[in-house]
Short mmCIF file of C-alpha atoms in Angstrom, two decimals:
data_model
loop_
_atom_site.label_atom_id
_atom_site.label_comp_id
_atom_site.label_asym_id
_atom_site.label_seq_id
_atom_site.Cartn_x
_atom_site.Cartn_y
_atom_site.Cartn_z
CA MET A 1 1.80 19.88 -18.02
CA PHE A 2 4.62 17.36 -17.61
CA GLU A 3 4.68 14.28 -19.82
CA SER A 4 6.56 11.01 -19.34
CA ARG A 5 9.68 10.74 -21.48
CA PHE A 6 8.66 7.14 -22.11
CA SER A 7 6.43 6.50 -25.10
CA ASP A 8 2.83 5.65 -24.33
CA ILE A 9 2.11 1.94 -24.27
CA GLU A 10 -1.07 0.23 -25.41
CA ILE A 11 -2.78 -1.13 -22.32
CA PRO A 12 -4.36 -4.55 -23.01
CA ASN A 13 -8.14 -4.47 -22.61
CA VAL A 14 -8.32 -7.70 -20.60
CA SER A 15 -9.02 -8.85 -17.06
CA ILE A 16 -6.15 -8.95 -14.56
CA TYR A 17 -6.36 -12.77 -14.63
CA GLU A 18 -6.01 -12.89 -18.41
CA TYR A 19 -3.23 -10.30 -18.34
CA LEU A 20 -1.14 -12.11 -15.74
CA PHE A 21 -1.70 -15.72 -16.74
CA GLY A 22 -3.11 -15.78 -20.28
CA SER A 23 0.31 -15.63 -21.91
CA LEU A 24 2.04 -18.31 -19.82
CA GLY A 25 4.21 -20.47 -22.06
CA ALA A 26 5.20 -24.10 -21.55
CA ASP A 27 8.50 -23.06 -19.97
CA ASP A 28 6.74 -20.60 -17.67
CA LEU A 29 4.49 -23.31 -16.23
CA GLU A 30 7.50 -25.03 -14.70
CA ARG A 31 8.94 -21.84 -13.20
CA THR A 32 8.61 -21.27 -9.47
CA ALA A 33 5.98 -18.63 -8.71
CA LEU A 34 5.87 -18.80 -4.90
CA ILE A 35 8.14 -20.06 -2.14
CA ASP A 36 6.97 -20.52 1.44
CA PRO A 37 10.08 -20.14 3.63
CA ALA A 38 8.26 -21.66 6.61
CA THR A 39 8.14 -25.04 4.85
CA GLY A 40 10.36 -24.61 1.81
CA ALA A 41 7.38 -25.57 -0.37
CA GLU A 42 7.43 -24.20 -3.90
CA THR A 43 4.42 -23.50 -6.12
CA SER A 44 5.01 -23.46 -9.87
CA TYR A 45 3.16 -21.12 -12.20
CA GLY A 46 1.31 -24.11 -13.61
CA ALA A 47 0.19 -25.23 -10.14
CA LEU A 48 -0.79 -21.68 -9.18
CA VAL A 49 -3.06 -21.27 -12.21
CA ALA A 50 -4.66 -24.66 -11.52
CA GLN A 51 -5.33 -23.61 -7.91
CA ILE A 52 -6.76 -20.26 -8.99
CA ASN A 53 -9.16 -21.98 -11.38
CA ALA A 54 -10.12 -24.63 -8.81
CA PHE A 55 -10.86 -21.95 -6.21
CA ALA A 56 -12.87 -19.90 -8.71
CA GLY A 57 -14.92 -22.96 -9.62
CA ALA A 58 -15.62 -23.85 -5.99
CA MET A 59 -16.68 -20.30 -5.14
CA ALA A 60 -18.94 -20.04 -8.20
CA VAL A 61 -20.79 -23.19 -7.09
CA ARG A 62 -21.32 -21.50 -3.72
CA GLY A 63 -22.94 -18.49 -5.34
CA VAL A 64 -20.05 -16.09 -5.79
CA GLU A 65 -20.46 -14.16 -9.02
CA LYS A 66 -19.63 -10.89 -10.71
CA ASP A 67 -19.78 -7.99 -8.21
CA THR A 68 -19.88 -10.24 -5.10
CA VAL A 69 -17.71 -8.44 -2.52
CA ILE A 70 -15.24 -10.62 -0.62
CA GLY A 71 -13.20 -9.41 2.33
CA LEU A 72 -9.66 -10.83 2.42
CA LEU A 73 -7.93 -10.73 5.81
CA CYS A 74 -4.72 -12.62 5.23
CA PRO A 75 -0.97 -12.12 5.68
CA ASN A 76 1.59 -12.85 2.95
CA VAL A 77 1.32 -16.60 2.39
CA PRO A 78 1.22 -18.41 -0.97
CA ALA A 79 -2.52 -19.06 -0.60
CA PHE A 80 -3.15 -15.30 -0.80
CA ALA A 81 -2.33 -15.38 -4.53
CA THR A 82 -4.69 -18.31 -5.08
CA VAL A 83 -7.77 -16.84 -3.42
CA PHE A 84 -7.16 -13.25 -4.52
CA HIS A 85 -6.86 -14.11 -8.19
CA GLY A 86 -9.46 -16.87 -7.95
CA ALA A 87 -12.02 -14.32 -6.82
CA LEU A 88 -10.99 -11.78 -9.48
CA ARG A 89 -11.25 -14.56 -12.10
CA LEU A 90 -15.01 -14.61 -11.40
CA GLY A 91 -15.45 -10.85 -11.57
CA ALA A 92 -15.91 -10.70 -7.80
CA ILE A 93 -14.56 -7.65 -5.95
CA VAL A 94 -11.89 -8.18 -3.30
CA SER A 95 -11.56 -5.79 -0.39
CA THR A 96 -8.18 -6.44 1.21
CA ILE A 97 -8.01 -5.83 4.95
CA ASN A 98 -5.01 -4.99 7.11
CA SER A 99 -3.97 -8.12 9.02
CA LEU A 100 -3.32 -6.03 12.13
CA TYR A 101 -6.85 -4.64 12.34
CA THR A 102 -8.99 -5.09 15.43
CA ALA A 103 -12.44 -6.66 15.18
CA GLU A 104 -13.96 -3.14 15.25
CA GLU A 105 -11.83 -1.99 12.32
CA ILE A 106 -12.52 -5.14 10.30
CA GLU A 107 -16.26 -4.74 10.93
CA THR A 108 -16.17 -1.11 9.76
CA GLN A 109 -14.53 -2.06 6.46
CA LEU A 110 -16.73 -5.10 5.81
CA ARG A 111 -19.86 -3.06 6.45
CA ASP A 112 -18.78 -0.15 4.26
CA ALA A 113 -17.70 -2.45 1.40
CA LYS A 114 -20.93 -4.49 1.75
CA ALA A 115 -18.93 -7.71 1.82
CA SER A 116 -20.89 -10.96 1.94
CA TRP A 117 -17.84 -13.25 2.30
CA LEU A 118 -14.68 -13.11 4.40
CA ILE A 119 -11.50 -15.14 3.88
CA THR A 120 -8.91 -15.39 6.65
CA VAL A 121 -6.41 -17.68 8.43
CA SER A 122 -6.71 -19.32 11.85
CA PRO A 123 -4.36 -16.91 13.72
CA LEU A 124 -6.74 -14.07 12.76
CA LEU A 125 -9.96 -16.02 13.23
CA ALA A 126 -11.02 -14.51 16.58
CA GLN A 127 -11.25 -10.95 15.26
CA ALA A 128 -12.49 -12.12 11.85
CA LYS A 129 -15.32 -14.14 13.42
CA ALA A 130 -16.40 -11.27 15.65
CA ALA A 131 -16.45 -8.85 12.72
CA ALA A 132 -18.24 -11.31 10.42
CA ALA A 133 -20.93 -11.95 13.02
CA ALA A 134 -21.43 -8.22 13.50
CA VAL A 135 -22.15 -7.67 9.80
CA GLY A 136 -24.16 -10.86 9.28
CA ILE A 137 -21.61 -13.03 7.45
CA ALA A 138 -22.50 -16.63 8.32
CA ASP A 139 -19.92 -19.30 9.24
CA ASP A 140 -20.27 -20.98 5.83
CA HIS A 141 -19.25 -17.67 4.21
CA LEU A 142 -16.22 -17.27 6.50
CA ILE A 143 -13.41 -19.26 4.89
CA VAL A 144 -10.45 -20.21 7.09
CA LEU A 145 -7.70 -21.12 4.67
CA ASP A 146 -5.74 -23.40 6.99
CA GLY A 147 -8.86 -24.92 8.52
CA ALA A 148 -11.16 -24.38 11.50
CA ALA A 149 -14.19 -26.40 12.59
CA GLY A 150 -17.45 -25.17 11.13
CA HIS A 151 -15.85 -23.17 8.30
CA PRO A 152 -14.87 -23.97 4.70
CA ASN A 153 -11.11 -24.37 4.17
CA LEU A 154 -8.82 -24.08 1.18
CA ARG A 155 -8.10 -27.78 0.85
CA GLU A 156 -11.76 -28.75 0.47
CA LEU A 157 -12.39 -25.90 -1.95
CA LEU A 158 -9.42 -26.80 -4.16
CA THR A 159 -10.40 -30.47 -4.30
CA SER A 160 -14.11 -29.97 -5.03
CA GLY A 161 -13.54 -30.50 -8.75
CA ALA A 162 -15.72 -27.57 -9.80
CA VAL A 163 -14.79 -25.88 -13.08
CA PRO A 164 -14.84 -22.07 -13.21
CA PRO A 165 -17.61 -20.64 -15.41
CA GLU A 166 -16.99 -18.44 -18.41
CA VAL A 167 -17.33 -14.87 -17.16
CA SER A 168 -17.56 -11.81 -19.37
CA PHE A 169 -17.18 -8.19 -18.28
CA ASP A 170 -15.73 -4.88 -19.43
CA PRO A 171 -12.30 -4.50 -17.74
CA THR A 172 -12.52 -0.72 -17.94
CA THR A 173 -15.63 -0.57 -15.75
CA GLN A 174 -15.57 -3.82 -13.75
CA LEU A 175 -14.30 -3.21 -10.22
CA ALA A 176 -11.57 -5.59 -9.13
CA VAL A 177 -10.43 -4.42 -5.72
CA LEU A 178 -11.57 -2.17 -2.90
CA PRO A 179 -8.54 -1.32 -0.77
CA TYR A 180 -9.14 1.39 1.81
CA SER A 181 -7.35 4.72 1.92
CA SER A 182 -7.82 7.94 3.83
CA GLY A 183 -7.08 9.96 0.71
CA THR A 184 -5.80 13.40 1.57
CA THR A 185 -7.84 13.65 4.75
CA GLY A 186 -10.70 12.04 6.68
CA VAL A 187 -11.43 8.44 7.57
CA PRO A 188 -10.58 5.43 5.36
CA LYS A 189 -12.67 5.12 2.20
CA GLY A 190 -13.03 2.30 -0.31
CA VAL A 191 -10.90 3.04 -3.37
CA MET A 192 -12.62 1.67 -6.48
CA LEU A 193 -10.01 0.17 -8.80
CA THR A 194 -11.01 -1.65 -11.99
CA HIS A 195 -9.34 -4.55 -13.76
CA HIS A 196 -8.07 -1.99 -16.28
CA ASN A 197 -6.51 0.09 -13.48
CA LEU A 198 -4.59 -2.93 -12.18
CA VAL A 199 -3.54 -4.12 -15.64
CA ALA A 200 -2.46 -0.61 -16.63
CA ASN A 201 -0.31 -0.04 -13.58
CA VAL A 202 1.53 -3.34 -13.89
CA ASP A 203 2.11 -2.69 -17.59
CA GLN A 204 3.29 0.86 -16.87
CA SER A 205 5.59 -0.32 -14.08
CA ARG A 206 7.21 -2.93 -16.32
CA ALA A 207 8.68 -0.12 -18.41
CA ILE A 208 10.76 1.20 -15.50
CA ILE A 209 11.03 -1.48 -12.79
CA SER A 210 13.38 -4.08 -14.25
CA LEU A 211 12.21 -7.40 -12.83
CA VAL A 212 13.17 -10.52 -14.81
CA PRO A 213 12.21 -14.21 -14.51
CA GLU A 214 15.51 -15.01 -12.81
CA ASP A 215 14.78 -12.60 -9.94
CA ARG A 216 13.71 -13.79 -6.54
CA VAL A 217 11.62 -11.16 -4.77
CA LEU A 218 11.36 -11.17 -0.98
CA ALA A 219 7.70 -10.33 -0.41
CA VAL A 220 7.55 -8.86 3.08
CA LEU A 221 5.48 -5.77 2.28
CA PRO A 222 1.87 -6.87 2.73
CA PHE A 223 -0.18 -7.93 -0.27
CA PHE A 224 -3.25 -6.32 1.33
CA HIS A 225 -1.55 -2.93 0.82
CA ILE A 226 -1.78 -1.64 -2.76
CA TYR A 227 2.03 -1.40 -3.02
CA GLY A 228 2.37 -5.09 -2.16
CA MET A 229 -0.62 -6.03 -4.30
CA THR A 230 0.53 -4.34 -7.52
CA VAL A 231 4.30 -4.02 -7.33
CA LEU A 232 5.19 -7.21 -5.49
CA LEU A 233 2.46 -9.73 -6.21
CA ASN A 234 1.12 -8.74 -9.64
CA LEU A 235 4.26 -7.28 -11.20
CA ALA A 236 6.41 -10.21 -10.05
CA LEU A 237 3.87 -12.71 -11.40
CA ARG A 238 3.65 -10.90 -14.74
CA GLN A 239 7.45 -10.92 -15.02
CA ARG A 240 7.54 -14.65 -14.11
CA SER A 241 9.79 -13.93 -11.13
CA SER A 242 9.68 -15.98 -7.90
CA LEU A 243 8.10 -14.58 -4.73
CA VAL A 244 9.42 -15.60 -1.28
CA THR A 245 6.51 -14.79 1.03
CA MET A 246 6.90 -13.39 4.55
CA PRO A 247 3.78 -12.98 6.76
CA LYS A 248 5.39 -10.25 8.89
CA PHE A 249 8.65 -8.34 9.15
CA ASP A 250 11.36 -9.57 11.48
CA LEU A 251 14.89 -8.36 10.64
CA VAL A 252 16.71 -11.61 11.43
CA GLU A 253 14.11 -13.68 9.56
CA PHE A 254 14.24 -11.18 6.69
CA LEU A 255 18.03 -11.53 6.41
CA THR A 256 17.84 -15.30 6.84
CA ASN A 257 15.41 -15.59 3.94
CA ILE A 258 17.61 -13.46 1.69
CA GLN A 259 20.56 -15.67 2.54
CA ASN A 260 18.76 -19.02 2.26
CA PHE A 261 16.75 -18.30 -0.88
CA LYS A 262 19.28 -16.03 -2.62
CA CYS A 263 16.79 -13.18 -3.01
CA THR A 264 17.85 -10.61 -5.59
CA PHE A 265 15.25 -7.86 -5.51
CA LEU A 266 13.90 -6.24 -2.32
CA PHE A 267 10.80 -4.07 -2.30
CA ILE A 268 10.92 -2.23 1.01
CA ALA A 269 9.57 0.70 2.99
CA PRO A 270 11.81 3.31 4.69
CA PRO A 271 11.94 1.60 8.14
CA ILE A 272 13.50 -1.48 6.51
CA ALA A 273 16.01 0.77 4.75
CA VAL A 274 16.94 2.26 8.14
CA ALA A 275 17.52 -1.23 9.57
CA LEU A 276 19.61 -2.29 6.56
CA ALA A 277 21.68 0.88 6.86
CA LYS A 278 22.28 0.83 10.60
CA HIS A 279 21.62 -2.48 12.36
CA PRO A 280 24.78 -4.44 13.30
CA VAL A 281 23.10 -7.84 12.75
CA VAL A 282 23.10 -7.22 8.98
CA ASP A 283 26.83 -8.02 8.87
CA GLN A 284 26.20 -11.55 10.15
CA PHE A 285 24.42 -12.64 6.94
CA ASP A 286 25.46 -13.27 3.37
CA ILE A 287 23.03 -11.12 1.44
CA SER A 288 25.31 -10.55 -1.54
CA SER A 289 22.63 -11.95 -3.87
CA VAL A 290 20.70 -8.65 -3.61
CA HIS A 291 21.26 -6.36 -6.59
CA THR A 292 18.35 -3.91 -6.19
CA MET A 293 16.28 -2.36 -3.42
CA PHE A 294 13.17 -0.37 -4.28
CA SER A 295 11.63 1.80 -1.55
CA GLY A 296 8.07 3.08 -1.53
CA ALA A 297 4.98 3.65 0.67
CA ALA A 298 6.57 6.67 2.42
CA PRO A 299 9.40 9.14 1.71
CA LEU A 300 12.96 7.81 2.05
CA ASP A 301 15.64 10.37 2.84
CA GLY A 302 18.70 10.31 0.61
CA GLU A 303 21.22 9.79 3.41
CA THR A 304 19.55 6.60 4.62
CA GLY A 305 19.04 5.34 1.08
CA GLU A 306 22.67 5.86 0.14
CA ALA A 307 23.88 4.25 3.39
CA ALA A 308 21.78 1.12 2.79
CA ALA A 309 22.91 0.92 -0.85
CA SER A 310 26.56 1.25 0.12
CA ARG A 311 26.31 -1.37 2.83
CA LEU A 312 24.62 -3.94 0.59
CA HIS A 313 26.57 -3.02 -2.56
CA ALA A 314 23.21 -2.79 -4.31
CA ARG A 315 21.14 -0.19 -6.12
CA MET A 316 18.64 1.78 -4.07
CA LEU A 317 15.69 3.08 -6.07
CA GLN A 318 12.61 4.96 -4.95
CA GLY A 319 9.13 5.42 -6.34
CA TYR A 320 5.93 7.26 -5.55
CA GLY A 321 2.29 6.39 -5.57
CA MET A 322 -1.04 6.34 -3.79
CA THR A 323 -3.74 3.73 -3.41
CA GLU A 324 -5.84 6.00 -5.63
CA LEU A 325 -3.18 5.57 -8.38
CA SER A 326 -3.18 1.74 -8.29
CA PRO A 327 -0.56 2.87 -6.91
CA VAL A 328 2.53 3.87 -8.96
CA SER A 329 2.93 7.14 -10.88
CA HIS A 330 6.70 7.70 -10.54
CA ALA A 331 9.76 5.46 -10.25
CA MET A 332 13.51 5.77 -10.54
CA VAL A 333 15.15 4.18 -13.56
CA ALA A 334 17.84 1.66 -12.60
CA ASN A 335 20.43 2.71 -15.16
CA ARG A 336 20.32 6.44 -14.43
CA THR A 337 23.18 7.58 -12.20
CA ASP A 338 22.33 11.29 -12.29
CA VAL A 339 19.13 11.01 -10.24
CA PRO A 340 19.51 11.25 -6.44
CA VAL A 341 18.06 8.52 -4.24
CA SER A 342 16.04 11.19 -2.42
CA SER A 343 13.93 11.75 -5.55
CA ILE A 344 10.86 9.76 -6.59
CA GLY A 345 12.10 9.35 -10.15
CA GLU A 346 10.26 9.83 -13.42
CA LEU A 347 6.70 9.63 -14.64
CA LEU A 348 5.61 6.18 -15.79
CA PRO A 349 4.42 5.79 -19.40
CA ASN A 350 0.90 7.12 -20.10
CA VAL A 351 1.09 9.41 -17.05
CA GLN A 352 0.79 13.19 -17.12
CA ALA A 353 1.35 15.52 -14.18
CA LYS A 354 0.86 19.12 -13.14
CA LEU A 355 2.33 21.16 -10.31
CA VAL A 356 -0.13 23.68 -8.89
CA ASP A 357 0.67 26.53 -6.51
CA VAL A 358 -1.19 25.70 -3.30
CA THR A 359 -1.88 29.38 -2.56
CA THR A 360 -2.79 30.85 -5.95
CA GLY A 361 -3.98 27.76 -7.82
CA GLU A 362 -1.71 28.74 -10.71
CA GLU A 363 -0.01 26.00 -12.68
CA ILE A 364 3.80 25.90 -12.28
CA THR A 365 5.71 25.19 -15.48
CA GLU A 366 8.93 27.18 -15.43
CA VAL A 367 12.24 25.59 -14.46
CA GLY A 368 14.41 28.11 -12.63
CA GLU A 369 18.12 28.80 -12.89
CA ASN A 370 18.71 26.20 -10.19
CA GLY A 371 17.37 23.52 -12.52
CA GLU A 372 14.05 22.96 -10.76
CA THR A 373 10.56 24.42 -10.55
CA LEU A 374 8.98 26.10 -7.60
CA PRO A 375 7.13 23.60 -5.39
CA GLY A 376 3.49 22.85 -6.07
CA GLU A 377 0.83 20.25 -5.35
CA LEU A 378 1.30 17.23 -7.58
CA TRP A 379 -1.66 16.39 -9.80
CA VAL A 380 -1.59 13.12 -11.78
CA ARG A 381 -3.61 11.77 -14.71
CA GLY A 382 -3.39 8.35 -16.34
CA PRO A 383 -5.10 4.98 -16.89
CA ASN A 384 -4.12 3.93 -13.36
CA VAL A 385 -6.25 6.62 -11.66
CA MET A 386 -9.12 5.24 -9.58
CA VAL A 387 -12.79 5.40 -10.53
CA GLY A 388 -13.54 7.11 -7.22
CA TYR A 389 -14.33 6.46 -3.57
CA LEU A 390 -17.08 3.93 -2.84
CA GLY A 391 -20.30 5.71 -1.92
CA ARG A 392 -18.47 9.02 -1.45
CA PRO A 393 -19.13 11.32 -4.42
CA ASP A 394 -18.20 14.30 -2.23
CA ALA A 395 -14.75 12.95 -1.39
CA THR A 396 -14.28 11.80 -4.99
CA ALA A 397 -15.03 15.31 -6.30
CA GLU A 398 -12.53 16.81 -3.85
CA THR A 399 -9.75 14.52 -5.07
CA LEU A 400 -10.50 13.85 -8.74
CA ASP A 401 -11.21 16.84 -11.00
CA ALA A 402 -13.28 17.08 -14.17
CA ASP A 403 -10.16 16.76 -16.35
CA GLY A 404 -9.23 13.44 -14.76
CA PHE A 405 -6.35 14.75 -12.63
CA LEU A 406 -5.99 13.23 -9.18
CA HIS A 407 -4.95 15.85 -6.61
CA THR A 408 -2.39 13.96 -4.53
CA GLY A 409 -2.02 16.35 -1.61
CA ASP A 410 1.76 16.01 -1.89
CA VAL A 411 3.96 18.99 -2.76
CA ALA A 412 6.66 18.27 -5.34
CA VAL A 413 9.28 19.97 -7.50
CA TYR A 414 10.23 19.02 -11.04
CA HIS A 415 13.92 18.88 -11.97
CA ALA A 416 15.40 19.67 -15.38
CA GLY A 417 16.61 16.05 -15.57
CA GLY A 418 13.00 14.93 -15.90
CA TYR A 419 12.55 13.64 -12.36
CA PHE A 420 10.51 14.80 -9.36
CA SER A 421 11.07 15.16 -5.62
CA ILE A 422 8.46 15.33 -2.86
CA VAL A 423 9.22 18.28 -0.57
CA ASP A 424 6.11 18.68 1.60
CA ARG A 425 2.50 17.75 1.76
CA VAL A 426 -0.81 19.55 1.79
CA LYS A 427 -2.69 16.51 2.98
CA GLU A 428 -2.96 15.75 6.65
CA LEU A 429 -2.28 12.03 6.62
CA ILE A 430 0.33 10.53 8.93
CA LYS A 431 2.50 7.84 7.31
CA TYR A 432 3.82 5.39 9.94
CA LYS A 433 6.04 2.70 8.39
CA GLY A 434 4.20 3.21 5.10
CA TYR A 435 0.72 2.79 6.61
CA GLN A 436 -1.77 5.63 6.35
CA ILE A 437 -3.23 7.04 9.53
CA ALA A 438 -6.01 9.61 9.33
CA PRO A 439 -5.62 12.18 12.14
CA ALA A 440 -9.40 12.58 12.20
CA GLU A 441 -9.81 8.91 13.10
CA LEU A 442 -7.46 9.19 16.10
CA GLU A 443 -8.97 12.51 17.16
CA ALA A 444 -12.50 11.08 17.18
CA LEU A 445 -11.28 8.19 19.33
CA LEU A 446 -9.45 10.49 21.75
CA LEU A 447 -12.54 12.65 22.17
CA SER A 448 -14.46 9.59 23.34
CA HIS A 449 -12.20 9.44 26.42
CA PRO A 450 -14.00 11.05 29.39
CA LYS A 451 -10.88 12.92 30.51
CA VAL A 452 -10.14 14.45 27.09
CA MET A 453 -11.71 17.83 26.34
CA ASP A 454 -10.12 18.29 22.92
CA ALA A 455 -7.40 16.70 20.82
CA ALA A 456 -5.45 16.96 17.58
CA CYS A 457 -2.93 14.63 15.95
CA ILE A 458 -0.04 15.19 13.57
CA GLY A 459 2.96 13.24 12.32
CA VAL A 460 6.34 14.02 13.84
CA LEU A 461 9.78 12.57 13.12
CA ASP A 462 11.50 10.14 15.46
CA ASP A 463 15.27 9.73 15.84
CA ASP A 464 15.45 7.74 12.59
CA LYS A 465 13.60 10.46 10.64
CA GLN A 466 10.52 8.25 10.39
CA GLU A 467 7.07 9.71 10.95
CA ILE A 468 5.13 8.72 14.07
CA PRO A 469 1.72 9.85 15.40
CA LYS A 470 1.71 12.50 18.11
CA ALA A 471 -1.39 13.68 19.99
CA PHE A 472 -1.90 17.16 21.38
CA VAL A 473 -4.44 16.83 24.18
CA VAL A 474 -6.48 19.26 26.22
CA ALA A 475 -7.18 17.38 29.45
CA ALA A 476 -10.27 17.89 31.56
CA PRO A 477 -9.53 20.10 34.59
CA ASP A 478 -8.15 18.22 37.59
CA SER A 479 -8.51 14.90 35.74
CA GLY A 480 -4.93 13.79 36.37
CA LEU A 481 -4.77 12.42 32.82
CA THR A 482 -1.31 11.11 31.91
CA ALA A 483 0.41 10.55 28.57
CA GLU A 484 0.64 6.83 29.33
CA GLU A 485 -3.11 6.70 29.93
CA VAL A 486 -3.77 8.38 26.58
CA MET A 487 -1.47 6.03 24.69
CA GLU A 488 -2.88 2.91 26.36
CA PHE A 489 -6.44 4.01 25.59
CA VAL A 490 -5.73 4.49 21.89
CA ALA A 491 -3.74 1.25 21.67
CA SER A 492 -6.70 -0.73 23.04
CA HIS A 493 -8.94 0.34 20.15
CA VAL A 494 -6.75 0.41 17.03
CA ALA A 495 -4.28 -1.64 15.01
CA PRO A 496 -0.67 -1.33 16.25
CA HIS A 497 0.45 1.02 13.49
CA LYS A 498 -2.19 3.58 14.53
CA LYS A 499 -0.94 3.85 18.12
CA VAL A 500 -0.21 7.33 19.42
CA ARG A 501 3.49 7.30 20.27
CA ARG A 502 3.91 10.78 21.74
CA VAL A 503 1.56 12.99 23.75
CA GLU A 504 1.76 16.67 24.62
CA PHE A 505 -0.77 18.40 26.84
CA ILE A 506 -1.71 21.91 25.74
CA ASP A 507 -4.26 24.50 26.85
CA GLN A 508 -6.06 24.91 23.53
CA ILE A 509 -6.14 23.25 20.11
CA PRO A 510 -5.55 25.89 17.39
CA LYS A 511 -8.58 26.13 15.12
CA SER A 512 -9.80 28.33 12.28
CA SER A 513 -12.88 30.52 12.56
CA ALA A 514 -14.78 27.66 10.93
CA GLY A 515 -13.63 25.27 13.65
CA LYS A 516 -11.12 23.35 11.52
CA ILE A 517 -8.02 22.13 13.34
CA MET A 518 -4.99 24.11 12.15
CA ARG A 519 -2.46 21.28 12.03
CA ARG A 520 0.07 23.48 10.27
CA ASP A 521 0.26 25.55 13.47
CA LEU A 522 0.93 22.39 15.45
CA ARG A 523 3.62 21.35 12.98
CA ALA A 524 5.21 24.79 13.27
CA ARG A 525 5.10 24.48 17.06
CA GLU A 526 6.80 21.09 16.80
CA ALA A 527 9.48 22.43 14.46
CA ALA A 528 10.21 25.35 16.81
CA ALA A 529 10.54 22.98 19.78
CA ALA A 530 12.94 20.77 17.83
CA GLY A 531 14.94 23.59 16.49
#
């Protein structure tokens, strides 16, 4: 078993609200917590806490209490922090929803999470309203932050004058958030994370990720994603840094915000690293304020990472995590120069890991003459590991063993220098721009098309070495089905990141004797064609 070289830390046994805001000093209250680049408006830490308490009070008066489930469909705007932490202040459970989801996808998540409230913004109201109606959420329980007739809005809630009640709960068992993840396979499932999980992971991350109050963090990675929720929003707030919020990624706007607001720390995903390394427009902006880039959500290849770092004259770091890990288990240490950018860095404090041979099930412990172990599936244990999947004891048992180790589905090697690298994966998920896509979800959709006899999906690499979804399709005889028709059909039913971007027609989908799709065979076929 591999242990972190960092000493264990004592995780405070408090709510996430108390952990983030309970220790604010007089000087902290005046610091800028949030900046809205659309208006230039700044929210101080003092104002943010007042808004959080006002929102919590208003919601309590309306019947929200401990264990009430609230869906939050909202891009990165300052109000996200207010309503997210206002709900958690009450002991309510927040299920964050991808802003790109269709009404069907929103409905599926709301229904599974048993949400009785939904919070959104007017640009997303059409799909939010349709989904809310489908699951029985009334208009007075559908909050439109920036206002819409017939719905509560943030202004009226913040000015109601209601005081938040005293709420007591055990942080180690009280659920805080229900983000959705496909795990190692299957369709998205609600990941049950407690207040203690969230507190632990921020506290663990502080030991390695060196954010300081003087840093300005450009928050473009979505807060609804666990990476954005923990590492951008919560970690930055705990460190008293300033967050510059961006509702969506646009390269020119991204560079403009860095230049205008002198952003110093960028949390990014690999596609942004590719743009920073290669796009000519980068040279037109003064982004010299940036001293660190931290990439996560999907693997970043070393060549791209080094190119982006060289171009910006900044450090490029990488980390690793999963929604089920709250999400961080590994991160690179800023002052280590002997660790390659292609690695995921070291174990966080309080985290233990195993590498397990995927064929024999034997634990791998020996470092070879080349300074690294043989590859094995990465298993992780720590206070940041989820409680389980909502209503899915079967899936929980497959992922979380009796000893508390989470089986990540990723294949890693351990290096003598104390760091790890991801080299493959057992799990079948496709990671497009850091977003999880379950092949089974796309396959079920494809099979609903009358001209599709059978289908399978895998991730393949595009020209920038980024993973994209590809469908292998068995077309009905004489149907005349085209690749364009397949892609258009999928695109009409799913969020943009789930679109099938390549199609290959084949005679038969490879399957085991038990009928399971053999995606490894399809990956081998793809590798042979590329090679």
